[in-house]
XYZ file of C-alpha atoms in Angstrom:
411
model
C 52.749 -113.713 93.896
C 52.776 -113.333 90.149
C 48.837 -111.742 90.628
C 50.037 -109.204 93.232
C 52.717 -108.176 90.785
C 50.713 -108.471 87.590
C 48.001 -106.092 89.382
C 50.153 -103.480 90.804
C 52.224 -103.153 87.557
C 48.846 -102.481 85.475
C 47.525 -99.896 88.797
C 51.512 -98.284 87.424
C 50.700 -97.893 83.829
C 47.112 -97.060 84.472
C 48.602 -94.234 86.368
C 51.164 -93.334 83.568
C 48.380 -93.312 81.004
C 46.397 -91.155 82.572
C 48.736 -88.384 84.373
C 49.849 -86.420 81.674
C 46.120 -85.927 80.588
C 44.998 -84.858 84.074
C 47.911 -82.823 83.829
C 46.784 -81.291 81.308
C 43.340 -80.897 81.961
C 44.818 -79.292 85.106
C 46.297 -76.646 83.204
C 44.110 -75.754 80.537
C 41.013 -75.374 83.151
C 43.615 -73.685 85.506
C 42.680 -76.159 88.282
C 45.756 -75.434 90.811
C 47.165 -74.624 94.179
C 47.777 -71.220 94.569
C 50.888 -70.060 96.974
C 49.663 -68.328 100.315
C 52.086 -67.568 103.531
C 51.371 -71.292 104.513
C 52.356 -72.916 101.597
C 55.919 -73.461 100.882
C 55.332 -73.927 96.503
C 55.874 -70.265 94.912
C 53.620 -70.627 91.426
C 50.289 -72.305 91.229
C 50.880 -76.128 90.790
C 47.931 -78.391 89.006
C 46.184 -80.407 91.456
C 44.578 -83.529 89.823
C 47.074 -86.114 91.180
C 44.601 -87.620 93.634
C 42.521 -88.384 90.726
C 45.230 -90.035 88.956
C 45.936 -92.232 91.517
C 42.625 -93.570 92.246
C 42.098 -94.675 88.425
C 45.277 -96.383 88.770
C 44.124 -98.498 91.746
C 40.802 -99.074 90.583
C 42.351 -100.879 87.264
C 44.931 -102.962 89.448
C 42.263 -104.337 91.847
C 39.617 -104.424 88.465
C 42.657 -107.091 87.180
C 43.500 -108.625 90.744
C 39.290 -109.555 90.775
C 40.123 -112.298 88.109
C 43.200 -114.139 90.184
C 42.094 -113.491 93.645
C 38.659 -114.808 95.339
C 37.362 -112.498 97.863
C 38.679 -109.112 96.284
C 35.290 -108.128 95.666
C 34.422 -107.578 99.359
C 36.499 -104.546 98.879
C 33.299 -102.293 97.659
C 32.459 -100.450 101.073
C 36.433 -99.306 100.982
C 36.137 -98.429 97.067
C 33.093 -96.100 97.689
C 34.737 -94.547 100.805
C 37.914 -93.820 99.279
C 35.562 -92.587 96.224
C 33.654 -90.327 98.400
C 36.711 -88.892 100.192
C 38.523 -88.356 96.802
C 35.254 -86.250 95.554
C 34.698 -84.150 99.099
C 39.079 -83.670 98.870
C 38.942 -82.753 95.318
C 35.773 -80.030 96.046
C 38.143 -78.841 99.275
C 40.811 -78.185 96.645
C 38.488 -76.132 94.323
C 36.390 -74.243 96.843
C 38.075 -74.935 100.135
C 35.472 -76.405 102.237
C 34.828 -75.816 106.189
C 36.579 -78.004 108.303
C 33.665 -78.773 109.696
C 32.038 -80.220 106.798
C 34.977 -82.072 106.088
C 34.951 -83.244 109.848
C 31.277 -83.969 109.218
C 31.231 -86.330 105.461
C 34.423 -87.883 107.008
C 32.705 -89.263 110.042
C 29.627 -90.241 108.022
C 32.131 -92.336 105.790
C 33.337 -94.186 108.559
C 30.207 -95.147 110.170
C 29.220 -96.011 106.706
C 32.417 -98.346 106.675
C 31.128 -99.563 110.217
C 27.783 -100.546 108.970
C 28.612 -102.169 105.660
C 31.530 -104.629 107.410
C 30.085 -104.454 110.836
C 33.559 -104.406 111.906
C 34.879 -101.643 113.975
C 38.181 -101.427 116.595
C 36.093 -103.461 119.079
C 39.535 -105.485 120.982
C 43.169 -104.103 122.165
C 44.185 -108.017 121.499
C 45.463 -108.488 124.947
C 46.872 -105.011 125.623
C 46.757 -103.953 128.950
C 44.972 -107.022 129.974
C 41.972 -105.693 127.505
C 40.346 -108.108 124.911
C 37.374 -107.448 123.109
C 34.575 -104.841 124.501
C 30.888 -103.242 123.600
C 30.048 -101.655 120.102
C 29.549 -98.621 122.526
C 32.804 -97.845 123.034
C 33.956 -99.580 119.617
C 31.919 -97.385 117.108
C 33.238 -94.097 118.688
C 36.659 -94.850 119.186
C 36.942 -96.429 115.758
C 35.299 -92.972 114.305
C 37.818 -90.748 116.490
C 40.968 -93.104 115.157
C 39.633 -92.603 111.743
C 39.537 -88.705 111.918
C 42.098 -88.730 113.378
C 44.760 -90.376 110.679
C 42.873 -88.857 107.620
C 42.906 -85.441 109.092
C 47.171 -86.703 109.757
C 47.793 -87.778 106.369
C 46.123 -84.482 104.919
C 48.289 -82.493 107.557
C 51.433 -84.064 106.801
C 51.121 -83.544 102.751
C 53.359 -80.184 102.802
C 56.816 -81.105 100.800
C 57.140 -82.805 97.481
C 56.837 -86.119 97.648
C 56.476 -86.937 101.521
C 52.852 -87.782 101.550
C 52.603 -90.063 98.736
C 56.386 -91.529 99.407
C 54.984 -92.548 103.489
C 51.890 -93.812 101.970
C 53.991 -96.393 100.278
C 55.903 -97.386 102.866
C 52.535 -97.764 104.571
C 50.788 -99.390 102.388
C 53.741 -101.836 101.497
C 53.724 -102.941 105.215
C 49.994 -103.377 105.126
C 49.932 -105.283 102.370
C 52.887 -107.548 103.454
C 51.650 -108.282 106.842
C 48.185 -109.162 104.702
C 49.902 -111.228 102.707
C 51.634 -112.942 105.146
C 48.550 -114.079 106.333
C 45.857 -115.087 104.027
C 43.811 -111.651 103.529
C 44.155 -111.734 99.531
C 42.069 -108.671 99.003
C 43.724 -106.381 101.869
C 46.747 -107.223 100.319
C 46.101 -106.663 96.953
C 44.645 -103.154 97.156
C 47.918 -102.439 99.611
C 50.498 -103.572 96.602
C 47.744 -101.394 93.548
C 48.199 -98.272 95.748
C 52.147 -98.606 95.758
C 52.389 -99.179 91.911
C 49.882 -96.173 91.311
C 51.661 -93.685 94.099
C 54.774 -94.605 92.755
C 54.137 -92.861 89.040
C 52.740 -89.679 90.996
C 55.546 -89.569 93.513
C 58.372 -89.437 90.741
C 56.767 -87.089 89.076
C 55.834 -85.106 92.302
C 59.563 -85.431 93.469
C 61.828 -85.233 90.182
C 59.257 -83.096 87.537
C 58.822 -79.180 86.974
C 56.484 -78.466 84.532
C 55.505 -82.484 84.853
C 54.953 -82.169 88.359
C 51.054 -82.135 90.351
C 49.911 -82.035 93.834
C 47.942 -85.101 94.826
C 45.931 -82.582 96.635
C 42.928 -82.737 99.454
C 41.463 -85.305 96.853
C 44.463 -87.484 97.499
C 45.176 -87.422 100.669
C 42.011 -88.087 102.419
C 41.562 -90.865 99.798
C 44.844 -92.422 101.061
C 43.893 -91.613 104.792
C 40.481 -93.429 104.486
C 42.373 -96.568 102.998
C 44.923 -96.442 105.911
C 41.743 -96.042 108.668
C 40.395 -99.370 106.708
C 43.350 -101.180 107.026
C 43.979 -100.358 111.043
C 40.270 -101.439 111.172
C 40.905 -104.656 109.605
C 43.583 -104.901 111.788
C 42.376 -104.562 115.198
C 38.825 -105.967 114.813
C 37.884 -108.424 117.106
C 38.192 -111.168 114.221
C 41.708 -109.723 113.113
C 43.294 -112.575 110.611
C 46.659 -111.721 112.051
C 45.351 -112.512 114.971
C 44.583 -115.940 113.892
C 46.322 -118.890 115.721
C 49.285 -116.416 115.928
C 51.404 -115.533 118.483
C 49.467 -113.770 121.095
C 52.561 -111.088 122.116
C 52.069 -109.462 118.777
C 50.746 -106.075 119.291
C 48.679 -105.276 116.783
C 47.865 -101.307 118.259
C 51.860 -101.057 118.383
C 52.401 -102.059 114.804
C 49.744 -99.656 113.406
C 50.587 -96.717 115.533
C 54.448 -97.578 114.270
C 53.575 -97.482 110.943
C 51.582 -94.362 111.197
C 54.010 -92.754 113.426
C 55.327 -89.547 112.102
C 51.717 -88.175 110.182
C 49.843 -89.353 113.836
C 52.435 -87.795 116.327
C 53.124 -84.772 114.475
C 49.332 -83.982 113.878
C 48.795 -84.400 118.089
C 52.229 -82.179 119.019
C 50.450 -79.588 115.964
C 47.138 -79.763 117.818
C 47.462 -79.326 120.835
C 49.810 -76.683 120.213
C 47.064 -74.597 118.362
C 44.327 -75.494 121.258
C 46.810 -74.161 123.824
C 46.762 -70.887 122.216
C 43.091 -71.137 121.880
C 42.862 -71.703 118.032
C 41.223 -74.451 116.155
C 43.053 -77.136 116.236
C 42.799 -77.698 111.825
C 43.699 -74.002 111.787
C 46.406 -73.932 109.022
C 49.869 -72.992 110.109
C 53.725 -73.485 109.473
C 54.481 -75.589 112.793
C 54.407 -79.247 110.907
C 57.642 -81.160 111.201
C 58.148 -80.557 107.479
C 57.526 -76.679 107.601
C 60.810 -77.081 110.845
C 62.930 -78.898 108.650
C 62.281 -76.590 105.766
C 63.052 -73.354 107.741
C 66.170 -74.506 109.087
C 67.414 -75.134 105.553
C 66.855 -78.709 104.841
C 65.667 -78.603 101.108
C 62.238 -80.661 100.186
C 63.947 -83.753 99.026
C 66.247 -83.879 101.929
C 62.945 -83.566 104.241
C 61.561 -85.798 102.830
C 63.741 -88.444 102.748
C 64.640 -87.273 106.651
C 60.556 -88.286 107.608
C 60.310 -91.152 105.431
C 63.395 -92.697 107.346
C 62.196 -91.765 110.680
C 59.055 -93.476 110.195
C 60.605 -97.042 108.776
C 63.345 -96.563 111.899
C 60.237 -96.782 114.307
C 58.749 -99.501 112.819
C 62.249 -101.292 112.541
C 62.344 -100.782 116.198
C 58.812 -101.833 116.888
C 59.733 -105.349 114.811
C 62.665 -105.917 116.867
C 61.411 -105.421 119.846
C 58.745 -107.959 118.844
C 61.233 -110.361 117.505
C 63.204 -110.529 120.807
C 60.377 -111.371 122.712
C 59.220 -108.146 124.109
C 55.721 -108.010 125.503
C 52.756 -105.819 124.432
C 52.862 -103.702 126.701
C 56.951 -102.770 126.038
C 55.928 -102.687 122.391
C 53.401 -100.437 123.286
C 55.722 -98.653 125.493
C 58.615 -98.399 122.789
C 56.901 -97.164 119.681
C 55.858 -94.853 121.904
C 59.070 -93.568 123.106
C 60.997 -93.619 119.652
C 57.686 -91.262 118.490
C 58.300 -88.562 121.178
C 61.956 -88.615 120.346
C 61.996 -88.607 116.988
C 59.069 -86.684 116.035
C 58.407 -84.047 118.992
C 61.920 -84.691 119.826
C 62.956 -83.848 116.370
C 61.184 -80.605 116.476
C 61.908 -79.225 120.035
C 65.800 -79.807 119.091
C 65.635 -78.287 116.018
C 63.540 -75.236 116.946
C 66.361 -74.892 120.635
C 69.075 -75.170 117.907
C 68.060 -72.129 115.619
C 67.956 -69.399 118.453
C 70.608 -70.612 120.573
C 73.043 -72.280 118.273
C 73.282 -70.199 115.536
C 76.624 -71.123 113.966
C 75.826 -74.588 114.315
C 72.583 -74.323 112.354
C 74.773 -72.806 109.552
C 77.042 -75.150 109.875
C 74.468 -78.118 109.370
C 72.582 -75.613 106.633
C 75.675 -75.672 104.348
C 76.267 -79.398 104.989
C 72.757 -80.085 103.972
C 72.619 -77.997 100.756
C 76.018 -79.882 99.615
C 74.620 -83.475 100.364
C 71.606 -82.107 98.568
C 70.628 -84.386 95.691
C 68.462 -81.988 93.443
C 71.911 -80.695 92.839
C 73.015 -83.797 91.111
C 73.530 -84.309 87.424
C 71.067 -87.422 87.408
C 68.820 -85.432 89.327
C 68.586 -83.171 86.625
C 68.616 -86.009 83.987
C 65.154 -87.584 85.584
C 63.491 -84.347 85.490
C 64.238 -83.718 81.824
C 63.254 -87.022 80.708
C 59.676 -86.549 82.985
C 59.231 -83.562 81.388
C 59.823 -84.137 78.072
C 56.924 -85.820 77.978
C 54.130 -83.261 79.064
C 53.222 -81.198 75.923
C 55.467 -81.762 73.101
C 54.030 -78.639 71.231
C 56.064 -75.935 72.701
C 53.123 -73.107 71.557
C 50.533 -74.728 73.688
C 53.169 -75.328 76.625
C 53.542 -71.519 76.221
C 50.055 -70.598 75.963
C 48.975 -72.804 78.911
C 51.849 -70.746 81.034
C 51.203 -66.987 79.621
C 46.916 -67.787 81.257
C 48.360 -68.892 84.298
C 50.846 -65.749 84.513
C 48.077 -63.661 83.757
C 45.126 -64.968 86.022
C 47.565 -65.387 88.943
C 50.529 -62.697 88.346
C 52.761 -65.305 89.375
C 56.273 -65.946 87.323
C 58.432 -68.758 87.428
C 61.951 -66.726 87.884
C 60.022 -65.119 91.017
């Protein structure tokens, strides 16, 4: 225990080292997200987080190596999430096609494939379905893999939301690893949560401290949450074991993953049925709903976070009391339509036909908010105090990004 502790405190401070440099090496080389009509942030806001993070994790599991036997089978992960932090950080920078990002992020996951020879090759027992051919492993394991890096990239829209569910994530993960006897899995699950956890306070409470994980971050953090489903559901599964056969292992991953996984199908399919692409960029994310009916980012946030542990709570329960795999199945399924599409066909009915009420629950919101609050305030000063102490440079580095962007802060 004391190793798992030990490594993700030193993946924290490696974090806190380093963020106020990529900060500002952010600023002085103007490396930032600009506003558009998608994008709910009004100035440019550096974008280096991503890279933060991953030196954080990489000294945690560096430290974990020398407790923990086994910890160096996590290479093929390393280089994917290295590659996917390198094509996300490029994205951010030039904005790559999405079919070039479609393209390096199925490479990475055959690469994955190859180096482990593991894939999703067994349903456990769901649906009377064990293990089955390579054929149909390889490509479904590829399509799940797009699939919940292309979700964790979608669902990165409000301060804080993508790196806070990434925790939760990565915590359960990591537990469930723990539990039972994968070391490494577990460790690199616990060095992600003490490295988010330095970018998501400062993403969350900081102004002039905060940065954007970015494209970089994201699909690094989706390519760590494909390998952990894979290590999950492969056909040698160590939660699998000599444990309890009515544990469903697609039921706990698709709980966990809930909200970024539902959200990006409902957003999808949405787009297809009015014959766009389905990664064409848009407003029509669960976060962009709760935004425009007056929820502020914090309160969003915390709003998603919740409704993800809620499913998995309910998954566990359901598990607990004996349920089957197919009723797990079934129920994660269920509280994911109502809470997630649910969510957003109530929300969207309740702002043209209920139009008192939505003002109502506006006003309610804003009161309850907590970036209102005194020690609110108080965490933000103290995270910013400690960005550029020279107040000439602080102003220089905000006059050239006025000037090459026209954008003010009082805007």
């Amino acid at each position: 225990m004391w190793g798992f502790l030990l490594s993700a405190m030193v993946s924290f401070l490696g974090v806190g080292w380093l963020y106020y440099k990529e900060l500002k090496l952010a600023k002085d080389k103007l490396l930032v997200d600009n506003p558009d009509a998608r994008k709910l942030q009004r100035i440019p806001v550096p974008v280096r987080g991503g890279i933060a993070v991953f030196f954080g994790v990489a000294c945690g599991v560096l430290v974990a190596d020398g407790f923990f036997n086994g910890v160096e089978n996590l290479l093929p992960v390393f280089c994917a999430m290295l590659v996917m932090m390198y094509v996300g950080g490029l994205d951010d920078m030039l904005s790559l096609s999405p079919r070039v990002r479609l393209f390096i992020q199925i490479l990475v996951i055959l690469g994955m494939i190859w180096s482990t020879r593991g894939c999703v090759d067994s349903f456990h027992g769901l649906f009377g379905i064990q293990e089955y051919s390579w054929w149909i492993g390889v490509p479904l394991t590829v399509f799940a893999g797009v699939g919940i890096i292309n979700a964790i990239n979608m669902i990165d829209g409000v301060n804080g939301l993508s790196s806070g569910l990434c925790m939760v994530y990565n915590m359960s993960f990591g537990y469930a690893f723990m539990m039972h006897g994968d070391v490494a899995n577990a460790v690199l699950a616990f060095c992600m949560v003490g490295a988010l956890l330095v970018f998501w306070l400062h993403n969350v409470f900081g102004a002039s401290s905060k940065m954007f994980i970015g494209d970089a971050g994201t699909m690094m953090m989706g390519v760590l949450m494909t390998w952990f489903v894979i290590q999950l559901l492969r056909q040698d599964s160590i939660l699998m074991t000599g444990y309890n056969t009515s544990l469903c292992l697609i039921a706990m991953s698709l709980a966990t993953l809930v909200v970024p996984v539902f959200d990006a199908v409902r957003v999808m399919l949405n787009r297809m049925r009015k014959g766009l692409n389905p990664f064409h960029p848009d407003k029509t994310h669960i976060h962009h709903i709760f935004i425009i009916f007056g929820l502020s980012h914090s309160l969003t946030m915390i709003t998603i976070i919740l409704m993800d542990v809620l499913t998995m709570l309910v998954w566990l329960v359901s598990y607990k009391m004996g349920a089957s795999q197919e009723q797990q199945f079934t129920v994660v399924m269920i509280v994911g339509l109502v809470l997630v599409w649910g969510s957003h066909i109530g929300l969207r009915h309740i702002k043209h036909a209920y139009k008192p009420l939505m003002e109502r629950m506006r006003s309610i919101s804003l009161s309850g908010d907590p970036e209102k609050k005194h020690w609110w305030g108080a965490i933000r000063t103290w995270l910013d105090s400690h960005e550029i102490q020279d107040f000439s440079e602080k102003e220089k580095l905000e006059t050239r990004l006025d000037r090459k962007f026209n954008y003010r802060k009082d805007d």
